[in-house]
């Protein structure tokens, strides 16, 4: 009988979802990180 | 028309002719390091092109039935067009998003983009076995509308037209044609919107060209999302080219610039670096997602895997971090270095897709003939020559009529 595990993130595409969530969070950080340099520019 | 009006028109035409003739005279030093290197290369390139058009592709290239596309496509067309992406990014930022901060570089960027398309896309003709057929998709003698190249051909042509309209106010200013300049200025926004739509479509179209070559491209570089990769990478590729080009132009043409232009350029470069960092982050995420989705872990254990990592980590992730760091800490030096690395990364990526990882499992490997390299250098040098010629004469870098060499009215007066 073929075994199947819901815990395998490669089969359930869980890794892709994790990557997507990480991307969104990190994009906000990157935006804020680089914006700080532009703000300094105006000071 | 009465006799006095005829006389005025004639004298105005004579004045325009005399002005154009005076502009053809060379300016500045002739024996510069760039001229000494570029002139012999260009002469050799013209001779090689004569051989290519009289004796065929086999006489001057290492192309074969297995490898029909070499560096004339891989570098000139595929890479050159990605480098020219800065024009649509900067015009979109300035004319649509109203980011006036980037206005000082818009003319030079549009000129650079226009010339890049003219020369690099024009180099496509060298690679056609029957170059006179290049007109077919335009005149309707076998449109070939099922081919991606049909889209690319029409988009290249229309985009060059859009960029010519965007640049035309500068030409009108140079010729002193005030009314024509007003009309050309009125067309700019429409041309920009048209140009941005065309650009994003044909940048992705170039990636779509390789979709039919799935069995030939190494799986690490092939993806059904190649068009998305091409269009996203053209954003930071174009921005990096603008950073490098404007830095060199500000050094070479500093006599034409007004006070404070250096500080302004630094602010512009920092703003561009921020955009490039975010575009690279999106691209890197796409790459990672496709890598995981296609389960490419198993492909990492050989030389191709290492080569792929060098491209993605060394020339995407590292310059992205440098761009972000440089933008935050206002370090223009780091940003310029990151721009150089990004351009190398784009070159590597486009050559990987079109040449290096193309036919990767074939016994017949392609190495460019020295004559192909000379012709490629000729195209690059010719573009730089024409860019320099235009910038030395037209108000591209300088503020019109205020800074730098005198405008046409004054030159006309001195001629009379």
GROMACS .gro file of C-alpha atoms in nm:
model
  459
    1UNK     CA    1   0.000   0.000   0.000
    2UNK     CA    2   0.128   0.346  -0.090
    3UNK     CA    3   0.212   0.557   0.211
    4UNK     CA    4   0.113   0.921   0.229
    5UNK     CA    5   0.195   1.174   0.496
    6UNK     CA    6   0.023   1.506   0.544
    7UNK     CA    7   0.322   1.617   0.746
    8UNK     CA    8   0.554   1.608   0.446
    9UNK     CA    9   0.573   1.972   0.349
   10UNK     CA   10   0.721   1.887   0.009
   11UNK     CA   11   0.408   1.691  -0.087
   12UNK     CA   12   0.155   1.932   0.063
   13UNK     CA   13   0.325   2.239  -0.085
   14UNK     CA   14   0.359   2.371   0.268
   15UNK     CA   15   0.708   2.494   0.194
   16UNK     CA   16   0.576   2.717  -0.082
   17UNK     CA   17   0.318   2.869   0.153
   18UNK     CA   18   0.585   2.928   0.417
   19UNK     CA   19   0.804   3.095   0.155
   20UNK     CA   20   0.516   3.317   0.046
   21UNK     CA   21   0.442   3.428   0.402
   22UNK     CA   22   0.812   3.492   0.464
   23UNK     CA   23   0.833   3.694   0.145
   24UNK     CA   24   0.547   3.921   0.247
   25UNK     CA   25   0.686   3.979   0.594
   26UNK     CA   26   1.039   4.037   0.468
   27UNK     CA   27   0.921   4.270   0.192
   28UNK     CA   28   0.767   4.500   0.453
   29UNK     CA   29   1.095   4.496   0.648
   30UNK     CA   30   1.295   4.569   0.332
   31UNK     CA   31   1.062   4.858   0.243
   32UNK     CA   32   1.098   5.011   0.589
   33UNK     CA   33   1.474   4.944   0.601
   34UNK     CA   34   1.544   5.125   0.272
   35UNK     CA   35   1.292   5.404   0.342
   36UNK     CA   36   1.489   5.503   0.651
   37UNK     CA   37   1.777   5.605   0.423
   38UNK     CA   38   1.547   5.826   0.216
   39UNK     CA   39   1.407   5.989   0.534
   40UNK     CA   40   1.760   6.072   0.654
   41UNK     CA   41   1.807   6.240   0.320
   42UNK     CA   42   1.533   6.493   0.398
   43UNK     CA   43   1.649   6.571   0.749
   44UNK     CA   44   0.300   8.347  -5.137
   45UNK     CA   45   0.457   8.690  -5.195
   46UNK     CA   46   0.825   8.746  -5.274
   47UNK     CA   47   0.926   8.864  -4.922
   48UNK     CA   48   0.775   8.549  -4.762
   49UNK     CA   49   0.957   8.328  -5.014
   50UNK     CA   50   1.286   8.504  -4.938
   51UNK     CA   51   1.233   8.456  -4.560
   52UNK     CA   52   1.158   8.082  -4.603
   53UNK     CA   53   1.465   8.038  -4.825
   54UNK     CA   54   1.695   8.217  -4.581
   55UNK     CA   55   1.551   8.015  -4.290
   56UNK     CA   56   1.614   7.691  -4.481
   57UNK     CA   57   1.969   7.803  -4.563
   58UNK     CA   58   2.021   7.891  -4.196
   59UNK     CA   59   1.901   7.546  -4.087
   60UNK     CA   60   2.125   7.376  -4.342
   61UNK     CA   61   2.427   7.582  -4.235
   62UNK     CA   62   2.349   7.503  -3.871
   63UNK     CA   63   2.325   7.127  -3.937
   64UNK     CA   64   2.648   7.139  -4.137
   65UNK     CA   65   2.825   7.318  -3.852
   66UNK     CA   66   2.704   7.049  -3.609
   67UNK     CA   67   2.869   6.772  -3.814
   68UNK     CA   68   3.215   6.908  -3.739
   69UNK     CA   69   3.401   6.704  -3.477
   70UNK     CA   70   3.435   6.859  -3.132
   71UNK     CA   71   3.690   6.798  -2.860
   72UNK     CA   72   4.008   6.593  -2.871
   73UNK     CA   73   4.031   6.320  -3.134
   74UNK     CA   74   4.310   6.116  -2.974
   75UNK     CA   75   4.135   5.993  -2.658
   76UNK     CA   76   4.186   5.639  -2.516
   77UNK     CA   77   3.828   5.548  -2.610
   78UNK     CA   78   3.873   5.668  -2.971
   79UNK     CA   79   4.208   5.489  -3.006
   80UNK     CA   80   4.050   5.158  -2.898
   81UNK     CA   81   3.708   5.191  -3.062
   82UNK     CA   82   3.802   5.315  -3.411
   83UNK     CA   83   4.017   5.013  -3.517
   84UNK     CA   84   3.757   4.774  -3.369
   85UNK     CA   85   3.476   4.947  -3.561
   86UNK     CA   86   3.673   4.941  -3.889
   87UNK     CA   87   3.737   4.567  -3.840
   88UNK     CA   88   3.369   4.519  -3.754
   89UNK     CA   89   3.251   4.687  -4.075
   90UNK     CA   90   3.486   4.468  -4.282
   91UNK     CA   91   3.357   4.153  -4.104
   92UNK     CA   92   2.997   4.261  -4.164
   93UNK     CA   93   3.076   4.305  -4.533
   94UNK     CA   94   3.210   3.945  -4.538
   95UNK     CA   95   2.905   3.825  -4.345
   96UNK     CA   96   2.658   3.982  -4.590
   97UNK     CA   97   2.849   3.872  -4.901
   98UNK     CA   98   2.962   3.521  -4.798
   99UNK     CA   99   2.701   3.425  -4.539
  100UNK     CA  100   2.692   3.340  -4.168
  101UNK     CA  101   2.926   3.040  -4.203
  102UNK     CA  102   3.218   3.262  -4.305
  103UNK     CA  103   3.213   3.475  -3.992
  104UNK     CA  104   3.041   3.276  -3.716
  105UNK     CA  105   3.055   2.940  -3.539
  106UNK     CA  106   2.680   2.896  -3.573
  107UNK     CA  107   2.543   2.559  -3.685
  108UNK     CA  108   2.211   2.378  -3.726
  109UNK     CA  109   2.244   2.264  -3.362
  110UNK     CA  110   2.336   2.612  -3.236
  111UNK     CA  111   2.159   2.858  -3.465
  112UNK     CA  112   2.167   3.143  -3.210
  113UNK     CA  113   2.500   3.283  -3.091
  114UNK     CA  114   2.615   3.597  -2.911
  115UNK     CA  115   2.459   3.828  -3.171
  116UNK     CA  116   2.125   3.713  -3.030
  117UNK     CA  117   2.232   3.617  -2.676
  118UNK     CA  118   2.425   3.937  -2.602
  119UNK     CA  119   2.312   4.204  -2.851
  120UNK     CA  120   1.939   4.134  -2.856
  121UNK     CA  121   1.847   3.940  -2.540
  122UNK     CA  122   2.092   4.110  -2.299
  123UNK     CA  123   2.097   4.451  -2.473
  124UNK     CA  124   1.720   4.488  -2.453
  125UNK     CA  125   1.724   4.399  -2.081
  126UNK     CA  126   1.991   4.668  -2.025
  127UNK     CA  127   1.773   4.918  -2.212
  128UNK     CA  128   1.485   4.862  -1.967
  129UNK     CA  129   1.581   5.174  -1.769
  130UNK     CA  130   1.401   5.402  -2.014
  131UNK     CA  131   1.055   5.263  -1.945
  132UNK     CA  132   1.116   5.253  -1.569
  133UNK     CA  133   1.241   5.612  -1.543
  134UNK     CA  134   0.979   5.760  -1.780
  135UNK     CA  135   0.705   5.577  -1.589
  136UNK     CA  136   0.840   5.714  -1.259
  137UNK     CA  137   0.870   6.071  -1.391
  138UNK     CA  138   0.570   6.117  -1.620
  139UNK     CA  139   0.313   5.878  -1.469
  140UNK     CA  140   0.407   5.859  -1.100
  141UNK     CA  141   0.522   6.226  -1.103
  142UNK     CA  142   0.849   6.151  -0.922
  143UNK     CA  143   1.012   6.478  -1.025
  144UNK     CA  144   1.332   6.387  -0.841
  145UNK     CA  145   1.431   6.167  -1.136
  146UNK     CA  146   1.361   6.434  -1.401
  147UNK     CA  147   1.728   6.539  -1.453
  148UNK     CA  148   1.819   6.193  -1.587
  149UNK     CA  149   1.512   6.132  -1.801
  150UNK     CA  150   1.651   6.271  -2.129
  151UNK     CA  151   1.981   6.083  -2.114
  152UNK     CA  152   1.798   5.764  -2.015
  153UNK     CA  153   1.548   5.788  -2.301
  154UNK     CA  154   1.830   5.860  -2.547
  155UNK     CA  155   2.027   5.564  -2.417
  156UNK     CA  156   1.720   5.339  -2.440
  157UNK     CA  157   1.638   5.454  -2.792
  158UNK     CA  158   1.994   5.400  -2.915
  159UNK     CA  159   2.017   5.063  -2.740
  160UNK     CA  160   1.705   4.943  -2.921
  161UNK     CA  161   1.824   5.088  -3.250
  162UNK     CA  162   2.164   4.916  -3.233
  163UNK     CA  163   2.101   4.601  -3.030
  164UNK     CA  164   1.765   4.511  -3.182
  165UNK     CA  165   1.905   4.619  -3.519
  166UNK     CA  166   2.181   4.360  -3.471
  167UNK     CA  167   1.910   4.099  -3.517
  168UNK     CA  168   1.951   4.157  -3.891
  169UNK     CA  169   2.310   4.024  -3.878
  170UNK     CA  170   2.184   3.692  -3.751
  171UNK     CA  171   1.914   3.634  -4.010
  172UNK     CA  172   2.012   3.393  -4.285
  173UNK     CA  173   1.806   3.597  -4.529
  174UNK     CA  174   1.815   3.945  -4.372
  175UNK     CA  175   1.591   4.102  -4.637
  176UNK     CA  176   1.304   3.896  -4.486
  177UNK     CA  177   1.317   4.112  -4.172
  178UNK     CA  178   1.050   4.334  -4.325
  179UNK     CA  179   0.800   4.046  -4.367
  180UNK     CA  180   0.623   4.074  -4.029
  181UNK     CA  181   0.570   4.445  -4.098
  182UNK     CA  182   0.452   4.449  -4.459
  183UNK     CA  183   0.235   4.140  -4.428
  184UNK     CA  184   0.426   3.912  -4.662
  185UNK     CA  185   0.378   3.617  -4.426
  186UNK     CA  186   0.301   3.791  -4.098
  187UNK     CA  187   0.386   3.483  -3.890
  188UNK     CA  188   0.142   3.595  -3.619
  189UNK     CA  189   0.161   3.252  -3.448
  190UNK     CA  190   0.523   3.325  -3.358
  191UNK     CA  191   0.644   3.513  -3.050
  192UNK     CA  192   0.892   3.685  -3.282
  193UNK     CA  193   0.596   3.852  -3.456
  194UNK     CA  194   0.506   4.020  -3.125
  195UNK     CA  195   0.870   4.103  -3.054
  196UNK     CA  196   0.923   4.253  -3.403
  197UNK     CA  197   0.615   4.477  -3.384
  198UNK     CA  198   0.687   4.579  -3.026
  199UNK     CA  199   1.047   4.671  -3.101
  200UNK     CA  200   0.937   4.884  -3.393
  201UNK     CA  201   0.653   5.058  -3.206
  202UNK     CA  202   0.862   5.108  -2.893
  203UNK     CA  203   1.140   5.274  -3.090
  204UNK     CA  204   0.877   5.506  -3.235
  205UNK     CA  205   0.744   5.582  -2.884
  206UNK     CA  206   1.096   5.658  -2.759
  207UNK     CA  207   1.161   5.880  -3.060
  208UNK     CA  208   0.850   6.081  -2.970
  209UNK     CA  209   0.964   6.098  -2.605
  210UNK     CA  210   1.302   6.231  -2.718
  211UNK     CA  211   1.173   6.460  -2.994
  212UNK     CA  212   1.130   6.772  -2.769
  213UNK     CA  213   1.511   6.769  -2.726
  214UNK     CA  214   1.564   6.765  -3.105
  215UNK     CA  215   1.311   7.046  -3.152
  216UNK     CA  216   1.483   7.247  -2.879
  217UNK     CA  217   1.818   7.191  -3.050
  218UNK     CA  218   1.679   7.310  -3.383
  219UNK     CA  219   1.504   7.606  -3.217
  220UNK     CA  220   1.159   7.498  -3.338
  221UNK     CA  221   0.941   7.627  -3.054
  222UNK     CA  222   0.599   7.536  -3.196
  223UNK     CA  223   0.704   7.185  -3.294
  224UNK     CA  224   0.852   7.142  -2.946
  225UNK     CA  225   0.519   7.234  -2.785
  226UNK     CA  226   0.342   6.974  -3.002
  227UNK     CA  227   0.607   6.710  -2.923
  228UNK     CA  228   0.579   6.789  -2.550
  229UNK     CA  229   0.204   6.734  -2.570
  230UNK     CA  230   0.259   6.386  -2.709
  231UNK     CA  231   0.507   6.279  -2.442
  232UNK     CA  232   0.267   6.138  -2.179
  233UNK     CA  233   0.077   5.930  -2.435
  234UNK     CA  234   0.406   5.801  -2.578
  235UNK     CA  235   0.527   5.709  -2.227
  236UNK     CA  236   0.211   5.512  -2.143
  237UNK     CA  237   0.223   5.338  -2.482
  238UNK     CA  238   0.596   5.270  -2.437
  239UNK     CA  239   0.561   5.123  -2.087
  240UNK     CA  240   0.287   4.883  -2.205
  241UNK     CA  241   0.494   4.778  -2.505
  242UNK     CA  242   0.810   4.742  -2.304
  243UNK     CA  243   0.670   4.516  -2.035
  244UNK     CA  244   0.516   4.299  -2.306
  245UNK     CA  245   0.822   4.259  -2.526
  246UNK     CA  246   1.060   4.215  -2.232
  247UNK     CA  247   0.847   3.915  -2.133
  248UNK     CA  248   0.815   3.824  -2.503
  249UNK     CA  249   1.190   3.772  -2.521
  250UNK     CA  250   1.159   3.519  -2.239
  251UNK     CA  251   0.863   3.358  -2.416
  252UNK     CA  252   1.088   3.297  -2.719
  253UNK     CA  253   1.261   3.025  -2.516
  254UNK     CA  254   0.943   2.850  -2.400
  255UNK     CA  255   0.946   2.625  -2.705
  256UNK     CA  256   1.301   2.510  -2.629
  257UNK     CA  257   1.216   2.314  -2.314
  258UNK     CA  258   1.411   1.998  -2.410
  259UNK     CA  259   1.719   2.205  -2.499
  260UNK     CA  260   1.756   2.433  -2.194
  261UNK     CA  261   1.896   2.298  -1.868
  262UNK     CA  262   1.605   2.251  -1.621
  263UNK     CA  263   1.761   2.494  -1.374
  264UNK     CA  264   1.717   2.775  -1.627
  265UNK     CA  265   1.403   2.658  -1.803
  266UNK     CA  266   1.069   2.746  -1.648
  267UNK     CA  267   0.722   2.813  -1.783
  268UNK     CA  268   0.760   3.143  -1.595
  269UNK     CA  269   1.058   3.257  -1.807
  270UNK     CA  270   0.854   3.556  -1.940
  271UNK     CA  271   0.789   3.669  -1.579
  272UNK     CA  272   1.158   3.629  -1.492
  273UNK     CA  273   1.257   3.834  -1.796
  274UNK     CA  274   1.022   4.123  -1.728
  275UNK     CA  275   1.098   4.145  -1.353
  276UNK     CA  276   1.473   4.121  -1.411
  277UNK     CA  277   1.452   4.391  -1.680
  278UNK     CA  278   1.340   4.634  -1.405
  279UNK     CA  279   1.654   4.608  -1.192
  280UNK     CA  280   1.872   4.552  -1.497
  281UNK     CA  281   1.747   4.880  -1.646
  282UNK     CA  282   1.788   5.063  -1.314
  283UNK     CA  283   2.145   4.934  -1.277
  284UNK     CA  284   2.227   5.046  -1.630
  285UNK     CA  285   2.085   5.393  -1.555
  286UNK     CA  286   2.305   5.416  -1.242
  287UNK     CA  287   2.620   5.320  -1.434
  288UNK     CA  288   2.538   5.527  -1.742
  289UNK     CA  289   2.445   5.843  -1.549
  290UNK     CA  290   2.757   5.812  -1.330
  291UNK     CA  291   2.982   5.789  -1.638
  292UNK     CA  292   2.792   6.065  -1.824
  293UNK     CA  293   2.821   6.301  -1.525
  294UNK     CA  294   3.195   6.247  -1.525
  295UNK     CA  295   3.247   6.274  -1.904
  296UNK     CA  296   3.007   6.565  -1.967
  297UNK     CA  297   3.067   6.757  -1.641
  298UNK     CA  298   3.133   7.077  -1.840
  299UNK     CA  299   2.765   7.081  -1.942
  300UNK     CA  300   2.627   7.046  -1.590
  301UNK     CA  301   2.520   7.319  -1.354
  302UNK     CA  302   2.620   7.367  -0.989
  303UNK     CA  303   2.473   7.116  -0.744
  304UNK     CA  304   2.416   6.852  -1.011
  305UNK     CA  305   2.654   6.610  -0.837
  306UNK     CA  306   2.452   6.616  -0.512
  307UNK     CA  307   2.130   6.580  -0.710
  308UNK     CA  308   2.272   6.276  -0.888
  309UNK     CA  309   2.364   6.113  -0.556
  310UNK     CA  310   2.002   6.151  -0.437
  311UNK     CA  311   1.876   6.007  -0.765
  312UNK     CA  312   2.113   5.709  -0.739
  313UNK     CA  313   1.998   5.637  -0.382
  314UNK     CA  314   1.633   5.648  -0.493
  315UNK     CA  315   1.709   5.414  -0.784
  316UNK     CA  316   1.897   5.175  -0.555
  317UNK     CA  317   1.591   5.142  -0.336
  318UNK     CA  318   1.378   5.049  -0.637
  319UNK     CA  319   1.638   4.802  -0.760
  320UNK     CA  320   1.662   4.632  -0.417
  321UNK     CA  321   1.287   4.574  -0.406
  322UNK     CA  322   1.265   4.451  -0.765
  323UNK     CA  323   1.554   4.211  -0.698
  324UNK     CA  324   1.385   4.086  -0.385
  325UNK     CA  325   1.069   4.003  -0.585
  326UNK     CA  326   1.281   3.832  -0.853
  327UNK     CA  327   1.474   3.634  -0.594
  328UNK     CA  328   1.148   3.521  -0.435
  329UNK     CA  329   1.015   3.405  -0.774
  330UNK     CA  330   1.335   3.212  -0.833
  331UNK     CA  331   1.314   3.043  -0.492
  332UNK     CA  332   0.946   2.959  -0.540
  333UNK     CA  333   1.003   2.798  -0.879
  334UNK     CA  334   1.308   2.615  -0.746
  335UNK     CA  335   1.100   2.458  -0.468
  336UNK     CA  336   0.789   2.406  -0.683
  337UNK     CA  337   0.985   2.217  -0.949
  338UNK     CA  338   1.178   2.017  -0.687
  339UNK     CA  339   1.518   2.111  -0.826
  340UNK     CA  340   1.720   2.004  -0.519
  341UNK     CA  341   1.853   1.700  -0.705
  342UNK     CA  342   2.007   1.920  -0.975
  343UNK     CA  343   2.237   2.094  -0.729
  344UNK     CA  344   2.502   1.823  -0.707
  345UNK     CA  345   2.704   1.892  -1.022
  346UNK     CA  346   2.882   2.179  -1.193
  347UNK     CA  347   2.558   2.316  -1.337
  348UNK     CA  348   2.417   2.343  -0.985
  349UNK     CA  349   2.720   2.542  -0.869
  350UNK     CA  350   2.698   2.764  -1.178
  351UNK     CA  351   2.329   2.830  -1.102
  352UNK     CA  352   2.407   2.916  -0.739
  353UNK     CA  353   2.681   3.155  -0.851
  354UNK     CA  354   2.428   3.338  -1.069
  355UNK     CA  355   2.142   3.346  -0.818
  356UNK     CA  356   2.334   3.398  -0.495
  357UNK     CA  357   2.645   3.578  -0.619
  358UNK     CA  358   2.484   3.813  -0.870
  359UNK     CA  359   2.128   3.854  -0.740
  360UNK     CA  360   2.122   3.807  -0.362
  361UNK     CA  361   2.457   3.979  -0.289
  362UNK     CA  362   2.391   4.292  -0.503
  363UNK     CA  363   2.036   4.308  -0.361
  364UNK     CA  364   2.174   4.326  -0.006
  365UNK     CA  365   2.433   4.581  -0.121
  366UNK     CA  366   2.164   4.796  -0.283
  367UNK     CA  367   1.951   4.791   0.033
  368UNK     CA  368   2.253   4.868   0.255
  369UNK     CA  369   2.372   5.142   0.019
  370UNK     CA  370   2.026   5.304   0.005
  371UNK     CA  371   1.988   5.304   0.385
  372UNK     CA  372   2.339   5.430   0.460
  373UNK     CA  373   2.355   5.663   0.158
  374UNK     CA  374   2.668   5.497   0.027
  375UNK     CA  375   2.683   5.576  -0.344
  376UNK     CA  376   3.008   5.379  -0.387
  377UNK     CA  377   2.843   5.056  -0.267
  378UNK     CA  378   2.540   5.122  -0.489
  379UNK     CA  379   2.757   5.168  -0.799
  380UNK     CA  380   2.944   4.848  -0.721
  381UNK     CA  381   2.612   4.666  -0.676
  382UNK     CA  382   2.495   4.807  -1.013
  383UNK     CA  383   2.804   4.664  -1.184
  384UNK     CA  384   2.750   4.325  -1.021
  385UNK     CA  385   2.382   4.328  -1.121
  386UNK     CA  386   2.471   4.394  -1.484
  387UNK     CA  387   2.717   4.102  -1.478
  388UNK     CA  388   2.440   3.887  -1.324
  389UNK     CA  389   2.193   3.983  -1.597
  390UNK     CA  390   2.453   3.913  -1.864
  391UNK     CA  391   2.518   3.574  -1.705
  392UNK     CA  392   2.147   3.493  -1.680
  393UNK     CA  393   2.065   3.588  -2.039
  394UNK     CA  394   2.372   3.406  -2.175
  395UNK     CA  395   2.285   3.100  -1.964
  396UNK     CA  396   1.933   3.084  -2.104
  397UNK     CA  397   2.027   3.156  -2.465
  398UNK     CA  398   2.376   3.006  -2.506
  399UNK     CA  399   2.555   2.842  -2.210
  400UNK     CA  400   2.276   2.620  -2.071
  401UNK     CA  401   2.115   2.596  -2.417
  402UNK     CA  402   2.197   2.258  -2.573
  403UNK     CA  403   2.376   2.176  -2.247
  404UNK     CA  404   2.358   1.802  -2.315
  405UNK     CA  405   2.463   1.823  -2.679
  406UNK     CA  406   2.807   1.713  -2.804
  407UNK     CA  407   2.814   2.013  -3.040
  408UNK     CA  408   2.906   2.305  -2.811
  409UNK     CA  409   2.905   2.662  -2.932
  410UNK     CA  410   3.198   2.894  -2.869
  411UNK     CA  411   3.172   3.234  -3.037
  412UNK     CA  412   3.408   3.305  -3.326
  413UNK     CA  413   3.643   3.602  -3.272
  414UNK     CA  414   3.467   3.780  -3.559
  415UNK     CA  415   3.134   3.754  -3.374
  416UNK     CA  416   3.296   3.921  -3.072
  417UNK     CA  417   3.443   4.201  -3.287
  418UNK     CA  418   3.100   4.269  -3.444
  419UNK     CA  419   2.939   4.276  -3.099
  420UNK     CA  420   3.201   4.528  -2.979
  421UNK     CA  421   3.141   4.731  -3.295
  422UNK     CA  422   2.771   4.756  -3.211
  423UNK     CA  423   2.847   4.867  -2.853
  424UNK     CA  424   3.108   5.125  -2.964
  425UNK     CA  425   2.885   5.260  -3.242
  426UNK     CA  426   2.608   5.320  -2.989
  427UNK     CA  427   2.847   5.503  -2.754
  428UNK     CA  428   2.979   5.718  -3.043
  429UNK     CA  429   2.631   5.824  -3.145
  430UNK     CA  430   2.530   5.886  -2.780
  431UNK     CA  431   2.835   6.109  -2.734
  432UNK     CA  432   2.770   6.293  -3.060
  433UNK     CA  433   2.413   6.373  -2.958
  434UNK     CA  434   2.495   6.470  -2.597
  435UNK     CA  435   2.771   6.706  -2.718
  436UNK     CA  436   2.522   6.890  -2.940
  437UNK     CA  437   2.168   6.861  -2.806
  438UNK     CA  438   2.038   6.975  -2.464
  439UNK     CA  439   2.042   6.625  -2.312
  440UNK     CA  440   2.248   6.684  -1.999
  441UNK     CA  441   2.239   7.062  -1.979
  442UNK     CA  442   1.943   7.280  -1.895
  443UNK     CA  443   1.818   7.420  -2.227
  444UNK     CA  444   1.938   7.770  -2.308
  445UNK     CA  445   2.085   7.830  -1.961
  446UNK     CA  446   2.389   7.615  -1.899
  447UNK     CA  447   2.661   7.480  -2.123
  448UNK     CA  448   2.718   7.560  -2.486
  449UNK     CA  449   2.495   7.820  -2.657
  450UNK     CA  450   2.161   7.724  -2.800
  451UNK     CA  451   2.074   7.723  -3.164
  452UNK     CA  452   1.952   8.083  -3.187
  453UNK     CA  453   2.289   8.210  -3.066
  454UNK     CA  454   2.477   7.972  -3.295
  455UNK     CA  455   2.257   8.084  -3.586
  456UNK     CA  456   2.336   8.447  -3.507
  457UNK     CA  457   2.710   8.374  -3.503
  458UNK     CA  458   2.680   8.203  -3.842
  459UNK     CA  459   2.510   8.499  -4.005
   0.00000   0.00000   0.00000
